[in-house]
PDB file of N, CA, C and O in Angstrom:
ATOM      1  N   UNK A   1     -50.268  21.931  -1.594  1.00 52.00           N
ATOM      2  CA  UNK A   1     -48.956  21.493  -1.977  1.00 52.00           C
ATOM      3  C   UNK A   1     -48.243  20.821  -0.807  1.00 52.00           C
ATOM      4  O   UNK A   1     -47.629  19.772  -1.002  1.00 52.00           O
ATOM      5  N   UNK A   2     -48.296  21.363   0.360  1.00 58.00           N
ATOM      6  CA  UNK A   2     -47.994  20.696   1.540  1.00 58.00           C
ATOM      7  C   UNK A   2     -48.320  19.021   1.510  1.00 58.00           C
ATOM      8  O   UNK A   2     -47.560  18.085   1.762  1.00 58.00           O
ATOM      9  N   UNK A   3     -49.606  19.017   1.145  1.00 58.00           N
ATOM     10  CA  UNK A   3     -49.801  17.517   1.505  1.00 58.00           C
ATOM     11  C   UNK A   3     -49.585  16.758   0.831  1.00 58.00           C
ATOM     12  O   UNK A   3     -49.974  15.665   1.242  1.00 58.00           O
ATOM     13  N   UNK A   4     -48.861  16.724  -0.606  1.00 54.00           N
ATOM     14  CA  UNK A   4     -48.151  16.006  -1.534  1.00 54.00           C
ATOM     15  C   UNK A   4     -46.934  15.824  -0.922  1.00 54.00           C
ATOM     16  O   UNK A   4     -46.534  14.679  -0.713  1.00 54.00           O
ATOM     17  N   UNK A   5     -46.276  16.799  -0.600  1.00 53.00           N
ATOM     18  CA  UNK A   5     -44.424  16.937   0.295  1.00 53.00           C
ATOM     19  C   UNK A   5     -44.925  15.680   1.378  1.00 53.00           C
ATOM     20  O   UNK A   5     -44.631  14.521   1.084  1.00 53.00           O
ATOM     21  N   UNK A   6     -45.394  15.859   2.148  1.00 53.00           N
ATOM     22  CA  UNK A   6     -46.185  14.807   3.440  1.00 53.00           C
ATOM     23  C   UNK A   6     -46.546  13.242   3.174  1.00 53.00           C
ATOM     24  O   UNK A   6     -46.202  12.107   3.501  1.00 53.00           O
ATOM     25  N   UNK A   7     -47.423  13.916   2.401  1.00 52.00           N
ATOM     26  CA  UNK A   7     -47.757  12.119   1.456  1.00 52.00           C
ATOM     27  C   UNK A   7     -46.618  11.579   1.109  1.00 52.00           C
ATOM     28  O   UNK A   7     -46.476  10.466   1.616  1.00 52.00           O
ATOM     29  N   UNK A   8     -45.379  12.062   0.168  1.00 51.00           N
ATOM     30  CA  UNK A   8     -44.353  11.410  -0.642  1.00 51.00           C
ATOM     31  C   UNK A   8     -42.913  10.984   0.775  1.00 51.00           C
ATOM     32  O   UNK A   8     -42.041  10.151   0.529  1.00 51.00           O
ATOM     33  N   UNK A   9     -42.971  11.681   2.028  1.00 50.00           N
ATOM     34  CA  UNK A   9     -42.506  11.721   2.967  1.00 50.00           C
ATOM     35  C   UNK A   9     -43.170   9.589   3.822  1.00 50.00           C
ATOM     36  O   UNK A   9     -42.722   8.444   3.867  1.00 50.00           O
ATOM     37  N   UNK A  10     -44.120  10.187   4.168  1.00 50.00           N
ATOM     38  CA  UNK A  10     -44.739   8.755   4.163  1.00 50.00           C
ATOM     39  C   UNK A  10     -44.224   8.014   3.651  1.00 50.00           C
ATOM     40  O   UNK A  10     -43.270   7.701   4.363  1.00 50.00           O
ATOM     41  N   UNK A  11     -44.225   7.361   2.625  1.00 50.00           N
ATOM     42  CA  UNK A  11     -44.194   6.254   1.729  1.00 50.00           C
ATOM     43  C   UNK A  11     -43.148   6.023   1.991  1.00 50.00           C
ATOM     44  O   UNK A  11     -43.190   4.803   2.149  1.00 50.00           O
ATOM     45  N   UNK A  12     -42.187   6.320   2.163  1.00 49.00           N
ATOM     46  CA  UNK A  12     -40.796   5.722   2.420  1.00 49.00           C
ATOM     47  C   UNK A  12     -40.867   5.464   4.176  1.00 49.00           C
ATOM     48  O   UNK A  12     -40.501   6.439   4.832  1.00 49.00           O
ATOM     49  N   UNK A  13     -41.154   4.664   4.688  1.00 55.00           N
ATOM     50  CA  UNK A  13     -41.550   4.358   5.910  1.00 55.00           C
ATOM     51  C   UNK A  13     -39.999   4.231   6.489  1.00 55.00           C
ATOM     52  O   UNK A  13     -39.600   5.191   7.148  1.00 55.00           O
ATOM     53  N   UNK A  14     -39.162   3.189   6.303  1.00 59.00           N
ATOM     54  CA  UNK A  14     -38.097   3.386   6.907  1.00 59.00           C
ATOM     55  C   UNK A  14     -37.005   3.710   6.462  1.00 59.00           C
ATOM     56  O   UNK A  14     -35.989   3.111   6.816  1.00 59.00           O
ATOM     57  N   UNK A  15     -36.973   4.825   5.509  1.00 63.00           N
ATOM     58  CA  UNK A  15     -36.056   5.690   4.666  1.00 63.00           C
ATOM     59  C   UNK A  15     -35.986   7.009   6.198  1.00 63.00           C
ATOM     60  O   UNK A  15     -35.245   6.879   7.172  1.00 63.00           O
ATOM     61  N   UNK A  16     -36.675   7.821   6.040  1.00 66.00           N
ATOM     62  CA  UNK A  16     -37.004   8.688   7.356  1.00 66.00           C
ATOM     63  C   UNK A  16     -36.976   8.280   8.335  1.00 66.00           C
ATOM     64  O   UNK A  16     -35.969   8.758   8.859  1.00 66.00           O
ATOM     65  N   UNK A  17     -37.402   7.722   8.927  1.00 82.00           N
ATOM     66  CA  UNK A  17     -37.607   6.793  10.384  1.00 82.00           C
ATOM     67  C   UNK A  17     -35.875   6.002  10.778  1.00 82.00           C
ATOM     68  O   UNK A  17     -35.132   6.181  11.744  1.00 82.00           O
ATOM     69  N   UNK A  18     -35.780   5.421   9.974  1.00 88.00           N
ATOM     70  CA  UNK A  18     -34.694   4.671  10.232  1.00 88.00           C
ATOM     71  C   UNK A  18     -33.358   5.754  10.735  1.00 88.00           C
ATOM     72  O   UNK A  18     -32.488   5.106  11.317  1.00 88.00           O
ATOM     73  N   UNK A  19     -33.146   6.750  10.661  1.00 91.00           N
ATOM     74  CA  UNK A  19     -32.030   7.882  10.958  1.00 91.00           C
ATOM     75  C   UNK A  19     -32.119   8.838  12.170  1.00 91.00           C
ATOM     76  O   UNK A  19     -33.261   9.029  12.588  1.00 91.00           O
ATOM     77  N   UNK A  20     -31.417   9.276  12.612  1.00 91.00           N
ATOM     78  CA  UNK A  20     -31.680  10.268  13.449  1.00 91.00           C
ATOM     79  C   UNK A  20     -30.345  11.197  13.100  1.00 91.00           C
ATOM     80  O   UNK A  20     -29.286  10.890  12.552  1.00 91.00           O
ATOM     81  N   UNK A  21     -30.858  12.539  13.676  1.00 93.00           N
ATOM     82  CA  UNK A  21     -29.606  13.360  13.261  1.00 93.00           C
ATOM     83  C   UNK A  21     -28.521  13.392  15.188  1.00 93.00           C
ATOM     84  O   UNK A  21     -29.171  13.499  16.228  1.00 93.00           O
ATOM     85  N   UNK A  22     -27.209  13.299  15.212  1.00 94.00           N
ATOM     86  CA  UNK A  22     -27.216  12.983  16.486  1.00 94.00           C
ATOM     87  C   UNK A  22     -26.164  14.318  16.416  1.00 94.00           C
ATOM     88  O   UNK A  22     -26.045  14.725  15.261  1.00 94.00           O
ATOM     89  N   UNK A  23     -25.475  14.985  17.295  1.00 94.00           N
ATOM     90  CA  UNK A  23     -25.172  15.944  18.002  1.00 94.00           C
ATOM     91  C   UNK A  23     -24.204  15.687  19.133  1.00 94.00           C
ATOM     92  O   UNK A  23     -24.682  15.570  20.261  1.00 94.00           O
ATOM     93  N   UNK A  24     -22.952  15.590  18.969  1.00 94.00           N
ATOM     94  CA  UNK A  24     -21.981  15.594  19.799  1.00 94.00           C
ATOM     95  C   UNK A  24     -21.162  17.010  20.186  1.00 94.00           C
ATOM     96  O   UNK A  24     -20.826  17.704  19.226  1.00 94.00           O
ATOM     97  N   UNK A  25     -20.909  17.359  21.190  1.00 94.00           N
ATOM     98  CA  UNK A  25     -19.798  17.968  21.450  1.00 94.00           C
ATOM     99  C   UNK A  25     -18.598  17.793  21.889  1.00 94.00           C
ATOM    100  O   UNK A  25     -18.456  17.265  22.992  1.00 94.00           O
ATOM    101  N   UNK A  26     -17.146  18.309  20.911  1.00 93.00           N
ATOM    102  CA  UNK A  26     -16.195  17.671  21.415  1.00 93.00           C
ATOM    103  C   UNK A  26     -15.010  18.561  21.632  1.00 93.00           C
ATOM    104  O   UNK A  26     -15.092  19.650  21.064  1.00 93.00           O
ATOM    105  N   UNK A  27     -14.144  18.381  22.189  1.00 94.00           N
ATOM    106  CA  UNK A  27     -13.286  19.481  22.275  1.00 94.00           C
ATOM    107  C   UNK A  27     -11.992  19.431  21.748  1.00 94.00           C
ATOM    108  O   UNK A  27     -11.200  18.606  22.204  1.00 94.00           O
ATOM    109  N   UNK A  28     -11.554  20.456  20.549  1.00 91.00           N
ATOM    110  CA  UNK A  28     -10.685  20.642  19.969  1.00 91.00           C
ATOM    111  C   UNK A  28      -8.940  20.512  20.691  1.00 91.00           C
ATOM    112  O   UNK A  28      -8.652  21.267  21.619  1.00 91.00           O
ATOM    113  N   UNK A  29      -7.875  19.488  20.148  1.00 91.00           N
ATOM    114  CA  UNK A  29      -7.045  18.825  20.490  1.00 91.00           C
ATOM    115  C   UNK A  29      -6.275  20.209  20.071  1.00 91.00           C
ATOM    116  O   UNK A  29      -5.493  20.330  21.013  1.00 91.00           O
ATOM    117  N   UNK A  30      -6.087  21.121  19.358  1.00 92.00           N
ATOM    118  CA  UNK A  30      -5.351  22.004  18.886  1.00 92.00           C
ATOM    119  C   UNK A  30      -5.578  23.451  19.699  1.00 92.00           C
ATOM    120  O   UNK A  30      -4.734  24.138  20.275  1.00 92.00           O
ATOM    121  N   UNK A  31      -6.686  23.618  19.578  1.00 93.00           N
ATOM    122  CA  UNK A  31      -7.361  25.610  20.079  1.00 93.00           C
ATOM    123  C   UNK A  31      -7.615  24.904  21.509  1.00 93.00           C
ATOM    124  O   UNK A  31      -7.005  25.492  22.401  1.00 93.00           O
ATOM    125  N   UNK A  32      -8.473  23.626  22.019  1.00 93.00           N
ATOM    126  CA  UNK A  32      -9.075  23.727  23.493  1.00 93.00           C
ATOM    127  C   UNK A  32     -10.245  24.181  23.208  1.00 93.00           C
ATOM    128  O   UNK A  32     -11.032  24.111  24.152  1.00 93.00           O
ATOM    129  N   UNK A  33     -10.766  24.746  21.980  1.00 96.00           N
ATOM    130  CA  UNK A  33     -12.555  25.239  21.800  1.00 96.00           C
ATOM    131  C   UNK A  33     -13.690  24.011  21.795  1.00 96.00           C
ATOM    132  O   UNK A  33     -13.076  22.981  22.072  1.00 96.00           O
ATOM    133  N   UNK A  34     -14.505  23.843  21.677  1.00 96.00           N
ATOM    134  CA  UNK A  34     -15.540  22.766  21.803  1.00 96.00           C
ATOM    135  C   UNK A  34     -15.832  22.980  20.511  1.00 96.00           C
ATOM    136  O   UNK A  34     -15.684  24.161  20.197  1.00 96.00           O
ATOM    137  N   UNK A  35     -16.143  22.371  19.762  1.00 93.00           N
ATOM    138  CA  UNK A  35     -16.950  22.312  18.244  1.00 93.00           C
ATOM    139  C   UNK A  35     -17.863  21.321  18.377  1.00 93.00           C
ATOM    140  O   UNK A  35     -17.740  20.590  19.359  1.00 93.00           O
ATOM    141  N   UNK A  36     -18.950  21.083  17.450  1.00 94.00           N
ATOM    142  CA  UNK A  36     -19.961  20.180  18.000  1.00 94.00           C
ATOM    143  C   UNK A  36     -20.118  19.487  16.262  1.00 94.00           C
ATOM    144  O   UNK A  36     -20.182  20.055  15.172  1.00 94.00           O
ATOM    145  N   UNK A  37     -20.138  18.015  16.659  1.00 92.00           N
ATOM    146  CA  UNK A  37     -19.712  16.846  15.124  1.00 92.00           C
ATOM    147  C   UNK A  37     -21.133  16.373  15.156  1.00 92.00           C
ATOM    148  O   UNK A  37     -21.566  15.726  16.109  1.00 92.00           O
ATOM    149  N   UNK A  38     -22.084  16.798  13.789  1.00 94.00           N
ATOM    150  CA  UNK A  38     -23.221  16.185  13.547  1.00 94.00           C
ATOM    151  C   UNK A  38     -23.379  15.337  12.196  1.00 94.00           C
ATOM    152  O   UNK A  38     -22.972  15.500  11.046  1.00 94.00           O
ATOM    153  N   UNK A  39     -24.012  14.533  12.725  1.00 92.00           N
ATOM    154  CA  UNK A  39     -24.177  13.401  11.722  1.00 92.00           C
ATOM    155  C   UNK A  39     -25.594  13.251  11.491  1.00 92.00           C
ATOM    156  O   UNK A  39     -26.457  13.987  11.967  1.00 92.00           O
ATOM    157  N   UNK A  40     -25.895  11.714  10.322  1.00 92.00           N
ATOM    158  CA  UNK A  40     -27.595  11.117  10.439  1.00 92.00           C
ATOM    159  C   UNK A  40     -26.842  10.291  10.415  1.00 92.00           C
ATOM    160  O   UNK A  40     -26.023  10.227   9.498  1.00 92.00           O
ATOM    161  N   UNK A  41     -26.885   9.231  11.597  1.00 91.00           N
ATOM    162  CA  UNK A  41     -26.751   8.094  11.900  1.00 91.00           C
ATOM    163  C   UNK A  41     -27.970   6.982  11.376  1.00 91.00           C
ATOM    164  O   UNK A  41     -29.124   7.353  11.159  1.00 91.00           O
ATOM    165  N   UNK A  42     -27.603   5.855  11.248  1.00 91.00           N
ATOM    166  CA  UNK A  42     -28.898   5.134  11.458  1.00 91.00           C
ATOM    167  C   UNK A  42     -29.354   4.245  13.067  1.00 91.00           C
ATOM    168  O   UNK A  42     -28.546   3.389  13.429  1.00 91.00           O
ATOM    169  N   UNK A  43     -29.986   4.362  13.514  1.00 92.00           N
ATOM    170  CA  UNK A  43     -30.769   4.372  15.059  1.00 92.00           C
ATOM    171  C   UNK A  43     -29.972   3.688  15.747  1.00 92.00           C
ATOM    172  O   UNK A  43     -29.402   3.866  16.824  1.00 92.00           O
ATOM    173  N   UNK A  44     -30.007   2.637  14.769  1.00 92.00           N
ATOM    174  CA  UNK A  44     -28.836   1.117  15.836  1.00 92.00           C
ATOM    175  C   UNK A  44     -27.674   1.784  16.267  1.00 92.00           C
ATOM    176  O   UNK A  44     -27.176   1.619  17.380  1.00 92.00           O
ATOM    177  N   UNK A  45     -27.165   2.661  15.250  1.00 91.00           N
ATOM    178  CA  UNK A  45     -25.652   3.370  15.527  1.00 91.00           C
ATOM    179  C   UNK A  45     -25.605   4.229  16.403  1.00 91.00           C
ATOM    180  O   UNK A  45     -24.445   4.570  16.633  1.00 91.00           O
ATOM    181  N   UNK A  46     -26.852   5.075  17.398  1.00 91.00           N
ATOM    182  CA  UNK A  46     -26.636   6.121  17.745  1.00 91.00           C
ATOM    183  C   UNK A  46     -26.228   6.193  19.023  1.00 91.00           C
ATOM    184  O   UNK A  46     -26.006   7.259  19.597  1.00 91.00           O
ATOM    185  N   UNK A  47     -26.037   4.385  19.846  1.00 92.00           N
ATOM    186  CA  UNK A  47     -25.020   4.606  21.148  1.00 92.00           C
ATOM    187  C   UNK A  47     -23.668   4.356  20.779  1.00 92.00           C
ATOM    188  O   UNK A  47     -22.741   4.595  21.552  1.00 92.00           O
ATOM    189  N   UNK A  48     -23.499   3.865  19.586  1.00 92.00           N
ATOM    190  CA  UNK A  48     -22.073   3.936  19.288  1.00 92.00           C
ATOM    191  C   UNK A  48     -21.043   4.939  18.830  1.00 92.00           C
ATOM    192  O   UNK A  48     -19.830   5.111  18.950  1.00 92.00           O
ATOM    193  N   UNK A  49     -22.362   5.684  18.090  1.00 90.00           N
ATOM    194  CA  UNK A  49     -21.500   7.231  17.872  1.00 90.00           C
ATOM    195  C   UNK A  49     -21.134   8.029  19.554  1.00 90.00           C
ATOM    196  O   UNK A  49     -20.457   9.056  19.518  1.00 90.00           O
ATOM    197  N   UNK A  50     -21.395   7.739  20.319  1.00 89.00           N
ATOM    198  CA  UNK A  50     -21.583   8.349  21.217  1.00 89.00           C
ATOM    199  C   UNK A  50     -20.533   8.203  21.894  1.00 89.00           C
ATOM    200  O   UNK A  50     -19.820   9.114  22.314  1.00 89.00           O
ATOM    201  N   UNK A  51     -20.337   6.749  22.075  1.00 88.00           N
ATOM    202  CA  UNK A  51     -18.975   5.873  22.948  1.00 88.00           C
ATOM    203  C   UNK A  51     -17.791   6.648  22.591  1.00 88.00           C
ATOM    204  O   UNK A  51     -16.989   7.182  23.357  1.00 88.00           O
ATOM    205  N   UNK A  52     -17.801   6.630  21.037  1.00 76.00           N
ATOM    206  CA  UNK A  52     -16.393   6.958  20.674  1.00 76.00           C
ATOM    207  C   UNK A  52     -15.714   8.194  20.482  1.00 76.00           C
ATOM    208  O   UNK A  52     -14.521   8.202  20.179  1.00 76.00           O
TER     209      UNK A  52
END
């Protein structure tokens, strides 16, 4: 069963590929706590999520 999930994963070549999940930490304007803002960007985007 695994290798059907795998196979059907494949086929979409840049459905998967094309994203990354990215991981910021930022620090709360209200408490001062850090909370951390995750997204799936798509690749091109992932120095821009970063900048801002």
């Amino acid at each position: 069963m695994a290798k059907k999930v795998v196979a059907t994963l494949r086929e979409g070549k840049k459905d998967g590929r094309a994203y990354s999940k990215v991981i910021k930490m930022v620090k709360s304007p209200k408490t001062g706590a850090y909370i951390f803002d995750e997204r799936m960007v798509p690749n091109e985007a992932v120095k821009d999520f970063f900048k801002n």
